[in-house]
Coordinates of C-alpha atoms and ligand atoms in Angstrom, one line a residue:
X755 CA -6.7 -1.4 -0.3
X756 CA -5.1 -3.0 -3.4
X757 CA -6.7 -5.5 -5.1
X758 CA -4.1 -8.9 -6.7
X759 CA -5.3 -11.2 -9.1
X760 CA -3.0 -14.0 -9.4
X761 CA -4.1 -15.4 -12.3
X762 CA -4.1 -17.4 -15.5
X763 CA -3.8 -15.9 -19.1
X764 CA -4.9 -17.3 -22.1
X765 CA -4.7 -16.8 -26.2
X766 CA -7.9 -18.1 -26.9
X767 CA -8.6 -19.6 -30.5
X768 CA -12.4 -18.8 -30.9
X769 CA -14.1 -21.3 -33.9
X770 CA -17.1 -20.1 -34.8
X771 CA -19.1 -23.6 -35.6
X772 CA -22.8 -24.7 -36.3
X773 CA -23.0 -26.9 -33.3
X774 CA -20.2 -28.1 -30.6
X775 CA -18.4 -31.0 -32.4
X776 CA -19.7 -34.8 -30.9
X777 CA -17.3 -37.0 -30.3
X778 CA -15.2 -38.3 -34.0
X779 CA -17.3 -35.7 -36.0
X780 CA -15.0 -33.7 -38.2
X781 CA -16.9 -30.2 -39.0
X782 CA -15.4 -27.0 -40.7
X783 CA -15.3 -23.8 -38.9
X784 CA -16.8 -20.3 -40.6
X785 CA -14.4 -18.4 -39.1
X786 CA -11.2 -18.4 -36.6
X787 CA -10.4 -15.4 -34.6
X788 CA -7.7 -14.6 -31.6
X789 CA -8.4 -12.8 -28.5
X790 CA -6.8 -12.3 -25.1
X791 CA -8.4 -14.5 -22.6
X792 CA -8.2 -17.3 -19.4
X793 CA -10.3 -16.5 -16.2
X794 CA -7.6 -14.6 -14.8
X795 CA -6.8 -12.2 -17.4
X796 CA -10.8 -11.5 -17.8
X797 CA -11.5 -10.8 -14.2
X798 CA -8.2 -8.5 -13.9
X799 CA -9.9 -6.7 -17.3
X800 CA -13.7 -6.6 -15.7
X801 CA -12.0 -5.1 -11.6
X802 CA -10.4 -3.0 -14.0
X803 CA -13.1 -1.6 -16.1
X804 CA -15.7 -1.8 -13.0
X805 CA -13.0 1.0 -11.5
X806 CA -11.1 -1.5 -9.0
X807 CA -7.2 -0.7 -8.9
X808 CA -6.3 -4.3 -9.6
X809 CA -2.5 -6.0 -9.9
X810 CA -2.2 -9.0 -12.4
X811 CA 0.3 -11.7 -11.0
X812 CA 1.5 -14.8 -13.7
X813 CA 3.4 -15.8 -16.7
X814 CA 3.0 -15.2 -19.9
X815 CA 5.2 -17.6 -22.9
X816 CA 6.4 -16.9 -26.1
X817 CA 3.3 -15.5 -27.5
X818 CA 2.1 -13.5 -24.5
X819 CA 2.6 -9.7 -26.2
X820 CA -1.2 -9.5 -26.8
X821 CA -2.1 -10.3 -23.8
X822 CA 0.5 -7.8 -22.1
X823 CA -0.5 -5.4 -24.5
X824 CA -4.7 -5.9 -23.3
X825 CA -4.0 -5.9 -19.9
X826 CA -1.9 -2.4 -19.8
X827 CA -4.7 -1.1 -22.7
X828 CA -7.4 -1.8 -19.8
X829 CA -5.2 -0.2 -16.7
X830 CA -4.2 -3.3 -15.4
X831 CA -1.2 -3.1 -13.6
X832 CA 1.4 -6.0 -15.1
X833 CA 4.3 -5.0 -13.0
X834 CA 3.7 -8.5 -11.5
X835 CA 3.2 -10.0 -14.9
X836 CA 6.7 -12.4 -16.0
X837 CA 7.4 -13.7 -19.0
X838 CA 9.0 -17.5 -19.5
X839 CA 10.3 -18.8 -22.0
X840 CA 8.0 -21.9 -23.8
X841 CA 4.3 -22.4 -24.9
X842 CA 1.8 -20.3 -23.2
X843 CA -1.5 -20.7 -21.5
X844 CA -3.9 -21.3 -24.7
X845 CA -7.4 -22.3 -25.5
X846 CA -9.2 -23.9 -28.6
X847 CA -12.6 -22.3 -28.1
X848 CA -16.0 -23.2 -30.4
X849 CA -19.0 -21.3 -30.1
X850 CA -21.9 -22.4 -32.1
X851 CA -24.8 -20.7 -33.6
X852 CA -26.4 -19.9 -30.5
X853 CA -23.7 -18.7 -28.7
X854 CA -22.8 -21.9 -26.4
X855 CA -19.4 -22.2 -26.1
X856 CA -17.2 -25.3 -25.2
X857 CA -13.1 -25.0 -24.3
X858 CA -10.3 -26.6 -24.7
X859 CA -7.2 -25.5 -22.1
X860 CA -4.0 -26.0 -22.3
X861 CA -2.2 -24.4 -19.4
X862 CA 1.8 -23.2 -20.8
X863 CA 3.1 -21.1 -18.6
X864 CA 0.0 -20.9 -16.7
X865 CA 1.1 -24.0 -14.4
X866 CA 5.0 -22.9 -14.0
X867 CA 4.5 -20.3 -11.3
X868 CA 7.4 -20.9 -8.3
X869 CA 6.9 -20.8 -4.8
X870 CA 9.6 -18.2 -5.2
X871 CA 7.3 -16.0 -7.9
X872 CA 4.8 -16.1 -5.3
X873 CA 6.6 -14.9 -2.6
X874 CA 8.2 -12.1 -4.8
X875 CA 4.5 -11.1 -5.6
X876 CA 2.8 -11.3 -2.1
X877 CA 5.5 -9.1 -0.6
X878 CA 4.3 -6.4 -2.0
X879 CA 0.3 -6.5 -0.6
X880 CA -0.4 -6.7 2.8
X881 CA -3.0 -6.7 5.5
X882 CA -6.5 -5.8 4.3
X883 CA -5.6 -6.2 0.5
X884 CA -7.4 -8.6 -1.1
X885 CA -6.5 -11.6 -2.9
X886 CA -8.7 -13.2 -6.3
X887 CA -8.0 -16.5 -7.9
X888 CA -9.3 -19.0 -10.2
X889 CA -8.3 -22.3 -10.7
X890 CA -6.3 -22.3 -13.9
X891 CA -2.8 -22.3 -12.7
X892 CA -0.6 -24.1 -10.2
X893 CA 0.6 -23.5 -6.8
X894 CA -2.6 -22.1 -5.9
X895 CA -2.7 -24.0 -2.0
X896 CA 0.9 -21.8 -1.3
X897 CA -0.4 -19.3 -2.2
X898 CA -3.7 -18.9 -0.5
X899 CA -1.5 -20.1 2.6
X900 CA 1.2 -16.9 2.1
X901 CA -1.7 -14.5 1.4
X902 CA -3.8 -15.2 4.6
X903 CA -0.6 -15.1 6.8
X904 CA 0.3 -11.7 5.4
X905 CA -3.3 -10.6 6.6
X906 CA -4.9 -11.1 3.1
X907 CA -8.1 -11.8 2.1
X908 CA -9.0 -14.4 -0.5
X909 CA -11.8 -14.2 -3.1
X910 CA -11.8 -17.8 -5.2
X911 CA -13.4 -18.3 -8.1
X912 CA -12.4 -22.7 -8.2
X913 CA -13.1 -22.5 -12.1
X914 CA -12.3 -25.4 -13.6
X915 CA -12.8 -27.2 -10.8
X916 CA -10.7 -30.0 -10.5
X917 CA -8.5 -32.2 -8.2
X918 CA -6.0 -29.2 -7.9
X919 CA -8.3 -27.3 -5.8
X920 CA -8.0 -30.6 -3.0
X921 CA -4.6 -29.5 -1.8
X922 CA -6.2 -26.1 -1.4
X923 CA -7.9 -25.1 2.4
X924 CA -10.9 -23.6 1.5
X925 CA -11.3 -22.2 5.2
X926 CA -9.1 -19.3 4.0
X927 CA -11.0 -18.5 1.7
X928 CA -13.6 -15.0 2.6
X929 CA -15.8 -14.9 -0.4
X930 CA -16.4 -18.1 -3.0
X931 CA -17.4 -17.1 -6.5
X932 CA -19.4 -19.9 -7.6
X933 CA -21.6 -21.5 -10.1
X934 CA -24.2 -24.6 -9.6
X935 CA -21.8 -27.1 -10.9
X936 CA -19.0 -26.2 -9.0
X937 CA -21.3 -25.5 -6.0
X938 CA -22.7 -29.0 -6.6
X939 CA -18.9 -30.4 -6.6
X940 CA -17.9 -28.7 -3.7
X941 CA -21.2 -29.2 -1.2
X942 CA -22.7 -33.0 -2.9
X943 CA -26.1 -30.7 -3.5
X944 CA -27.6 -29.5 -6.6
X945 CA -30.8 -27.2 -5.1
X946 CA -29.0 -24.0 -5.3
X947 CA -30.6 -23.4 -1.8
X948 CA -28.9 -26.7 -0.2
X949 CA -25.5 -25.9 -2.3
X950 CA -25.7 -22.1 0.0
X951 CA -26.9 -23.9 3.1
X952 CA -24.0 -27.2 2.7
X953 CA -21.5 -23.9 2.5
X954 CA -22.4 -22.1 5.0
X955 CA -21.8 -25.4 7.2
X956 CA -19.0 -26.2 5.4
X957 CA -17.0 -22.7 5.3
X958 CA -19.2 -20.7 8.0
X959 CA -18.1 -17.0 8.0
X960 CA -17.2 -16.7 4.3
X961 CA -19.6 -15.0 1.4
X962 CA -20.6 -16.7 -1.3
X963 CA -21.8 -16.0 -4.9
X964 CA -23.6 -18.9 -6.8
X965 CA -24.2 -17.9 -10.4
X966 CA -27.2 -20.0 -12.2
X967 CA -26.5 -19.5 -15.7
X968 CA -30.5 -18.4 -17.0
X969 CA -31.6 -18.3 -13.2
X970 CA -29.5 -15.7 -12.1
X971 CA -27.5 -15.7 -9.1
X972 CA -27.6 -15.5 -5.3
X973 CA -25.2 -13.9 -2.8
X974 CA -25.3 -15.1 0.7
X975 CA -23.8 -12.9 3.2
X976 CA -24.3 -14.5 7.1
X977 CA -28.0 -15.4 7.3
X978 CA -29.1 -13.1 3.9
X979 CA -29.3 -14.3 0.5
X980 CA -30.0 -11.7 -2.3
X981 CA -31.2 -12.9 -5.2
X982 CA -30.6 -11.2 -9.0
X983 CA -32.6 -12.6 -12.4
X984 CA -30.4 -12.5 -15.2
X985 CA -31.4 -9.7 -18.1
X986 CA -32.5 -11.0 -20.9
X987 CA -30.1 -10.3 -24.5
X988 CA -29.9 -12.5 -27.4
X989 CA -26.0 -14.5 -26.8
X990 CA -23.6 -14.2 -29.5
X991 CA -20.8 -15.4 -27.1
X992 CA -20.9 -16.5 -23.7
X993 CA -17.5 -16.5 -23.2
X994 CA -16.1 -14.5 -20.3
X995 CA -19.7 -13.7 -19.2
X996 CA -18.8 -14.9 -15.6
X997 CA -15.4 -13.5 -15.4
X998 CA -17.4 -10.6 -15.9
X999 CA -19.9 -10.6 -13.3
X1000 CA -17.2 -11.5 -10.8
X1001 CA -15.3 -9.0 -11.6
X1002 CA -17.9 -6.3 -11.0
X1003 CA -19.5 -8.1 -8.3
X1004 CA -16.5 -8.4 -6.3
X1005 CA -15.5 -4.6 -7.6
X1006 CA -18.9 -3.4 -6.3
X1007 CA -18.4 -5.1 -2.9
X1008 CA -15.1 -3.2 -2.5
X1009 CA -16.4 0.3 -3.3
X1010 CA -18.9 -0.4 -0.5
X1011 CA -22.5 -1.1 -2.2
X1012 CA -24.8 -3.0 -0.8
X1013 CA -24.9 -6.5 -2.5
X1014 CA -28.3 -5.8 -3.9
X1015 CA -26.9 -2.9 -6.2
X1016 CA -23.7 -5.1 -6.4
X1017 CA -25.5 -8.1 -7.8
X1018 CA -27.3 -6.0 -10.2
X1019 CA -24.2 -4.5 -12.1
X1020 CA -22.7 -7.4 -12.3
X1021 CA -25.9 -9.1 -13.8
X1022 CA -25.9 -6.1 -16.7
X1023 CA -22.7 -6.5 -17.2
X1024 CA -22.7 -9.7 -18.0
X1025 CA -25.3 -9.4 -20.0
X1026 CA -23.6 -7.1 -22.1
X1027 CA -20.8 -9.2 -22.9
X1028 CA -22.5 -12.1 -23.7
X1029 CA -24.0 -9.9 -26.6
X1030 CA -20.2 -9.5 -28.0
X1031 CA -18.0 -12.3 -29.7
X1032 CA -14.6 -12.7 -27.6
X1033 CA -13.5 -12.4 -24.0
X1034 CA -11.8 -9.9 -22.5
X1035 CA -12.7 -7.8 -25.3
X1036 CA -16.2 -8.3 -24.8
X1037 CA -16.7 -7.0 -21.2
X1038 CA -17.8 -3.1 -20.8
X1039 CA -16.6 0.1 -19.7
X1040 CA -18.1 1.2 -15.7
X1041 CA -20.0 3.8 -17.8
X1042 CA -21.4 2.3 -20.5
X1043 CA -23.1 -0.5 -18.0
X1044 CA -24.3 2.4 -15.8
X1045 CA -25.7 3.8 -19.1
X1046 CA -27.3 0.4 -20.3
X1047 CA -31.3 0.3 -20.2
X1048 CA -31.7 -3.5 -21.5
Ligands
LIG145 O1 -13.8 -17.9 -18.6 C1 -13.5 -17.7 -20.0 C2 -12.1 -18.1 -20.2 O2 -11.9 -19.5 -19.8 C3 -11.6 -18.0 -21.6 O3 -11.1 -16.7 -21.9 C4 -10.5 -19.1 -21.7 O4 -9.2 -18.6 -21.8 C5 -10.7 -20.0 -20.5 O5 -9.7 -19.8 -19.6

C-alpha cells in the first residue's frame, strides 16, 4: 500500500506581529522569517515523519528549491514533484503574540496542474493505495475521478474550503478530514454532533475526522464516534498544527491502530508543533511524540 499526496506547496512568509492587522491598519513586523509550507507539503512531512511511505504529487516555480530540498530532507518521495517555470505557491503569514495566525495564499504553480500531470502521476498507484488531498490546487474533481476508477481510495482534507470543492463528488471520497467550519459549510450545522450526523446522511460509508480547535476532535467510524481533548501547551505558532494531526491520524489508521490510539498521536503531535514557530518544520519525529509526556 503506497500512500499519494497530491498536494499544494507553499513558501510561507511568517510576520511575527502584535495582533492580526484590522482592516487599513499599517503595523510593523518584529521579525520575517521563510519556511517550507501549504497543506500539502505539511501533511506529506507529518505521513512522513509518523512512518507512512508517502509520494508528493505537484509543481513547484521558480523558487521551489526549499521546498524540494524539505521534502527529500523528511523522506518524502518527490519523484512526482515538477517544476514550472513562473511564481510559485506562496503565503504572507502573521502570527501574533499569542500564536493566532492569519494567511494570505497565493496559489503559483499550485493551480497549473494538467489533466495530463495527473494522469502521468496516478499511473503509477493502483488498487488499495490511497489517495490524500487538500484544497489548495486545481483539478482536484479529475483527479478524485481517475483515482477512484484506478481502485483508489480518497482521504480529503477540503481546506480552504471554497467553491472549487463544488465541481468535486464528495461520494468518492472514504475518509473526510475536517474541522467545524468546514464541517459547518459542508452539512449547514454547527453542533459538532449534527455536522457528524448531516455527514453520515450526506456521504454514508465514509470516515470522518472533525477537528475542534480547543475541543478536540471526533472520529466517526459507521455508528462510533471517539472522542480525543486536545493537550494543553502554551502556542507559539499554530501554523500547520492540523496538517499535522492529519497526517498522523490518517498514518495511524494505515498502520492498523485503533482510532482511539490513532486520535491520540495525532492530538500530541499537534500539540507539539503548535509549541514551535513555522510549518513543516515544526511538526515532530514518530519518536519524539511517542516520547512526549505533556
Ligand atoms: O496549513 C498551514 C498551511 O496553510 C501553511 O503552511 C500555508 O502554506 C497554508 O497553505
Amino acid at each position: 500500500m503506497k500512500v499519494l499526496n497530491f498536494g499544494s506547496l507553499n513558501v510561507d512568509y511568517v510576520y511575527q506581529v502584535d495582533h492580526i492587522l484590522l482592516p487599513g491598519e499599517t503595523i510593523a513586523a518584529s521579525s520575517r522569517t521563510i519556511f517550507a509550507g501549504g497543506k500539502g507539503l505539511n501533511q506529506s512531512i507529518a505521513l512522513a515523519k509518523a512512518g507512512a511511505p508517502v509520494f508528493h504529487a505537484g509543481l513547484v516555480g521558480d523558487d521551489g528549491d526549499i521546498l524540494l530540498e524539505e521534502l527529500s530532507a523528511n523522506r518524502v518521495d518527490t519523484r512526482f514533484v515538477e517544476r514550472k517555470s513562473g511564481p510559485g505557491g506562496h503565503t504572507v503569514i502573521q502570527v501574533d503574540k499569542d500564536g493566532q495566525n492569519s494567511i494570505l495564499l497565493f496559489g503559483g504553480t499550485n493551480r497549473c496542474i494538467t489533466q495530463e500531470f495527473a494522469d502521468r502521476v496516478l499511473a503509477a498507484f493502483c488498487e488499495g493505495d490511497w489517495l490524500v488531498l487538500q484544497n489548495e490546487i486545481n483539478e482536484l474533481a479529475y483527479i478524485m475521478q481517475k483515482a477512484h476508477g484506478r481502485g483508489m481510495k480518497i482521504a480529503l482534507n477540503p481546506s480552504p474550503f471554497d467553491s472549487n470543492l463544488d465541481s468535486c463528488d464528495l461520494s468518492l471520497v472514504n475518509l473526510f478530514m475536517i474541522n467545524e467550519i468546514e464541517g459547518g459549510q459542508i452539512t449547514g450545522e454547527k453542533d459538532p454532533e449534527k455536522i457528524l450526523e448531516r455527514m453520515k446522511q450526506l456521504y454514508g460509508g465514509a470516515q470522518v475526522l472533525l477537528t475542534l480547535g480547543g475541543d478536540g476532535s471526533l472520529f466517526r467510524d459507521g455508528e462510533s464516534v471517539y472522542r480525543q481533548p486536545v493537550f494543553k501547551v502554551r502556542a507559539v505558532d499554530t501554523t500547520a498544527a492540523g496538517d499535522t494531526f492529519t497526517g498522523y491520524f490518517l498514518t495511524g489508521l494505515l498502520e492498523g491502530k485503533g482510532p482511539e490510539e490513532a486520535l491520540r498521536t495525532a492530538a500530541k503531535a499537534a500539540a507539539i508543533a503548535v509549541t514551535r514557530p513555522g510549518a513543516a518544520g515544526s511538526i515532530p519525529c514518530r519518536d519524539e511524540v511517542a516520547r512526549w509526556q505533556g
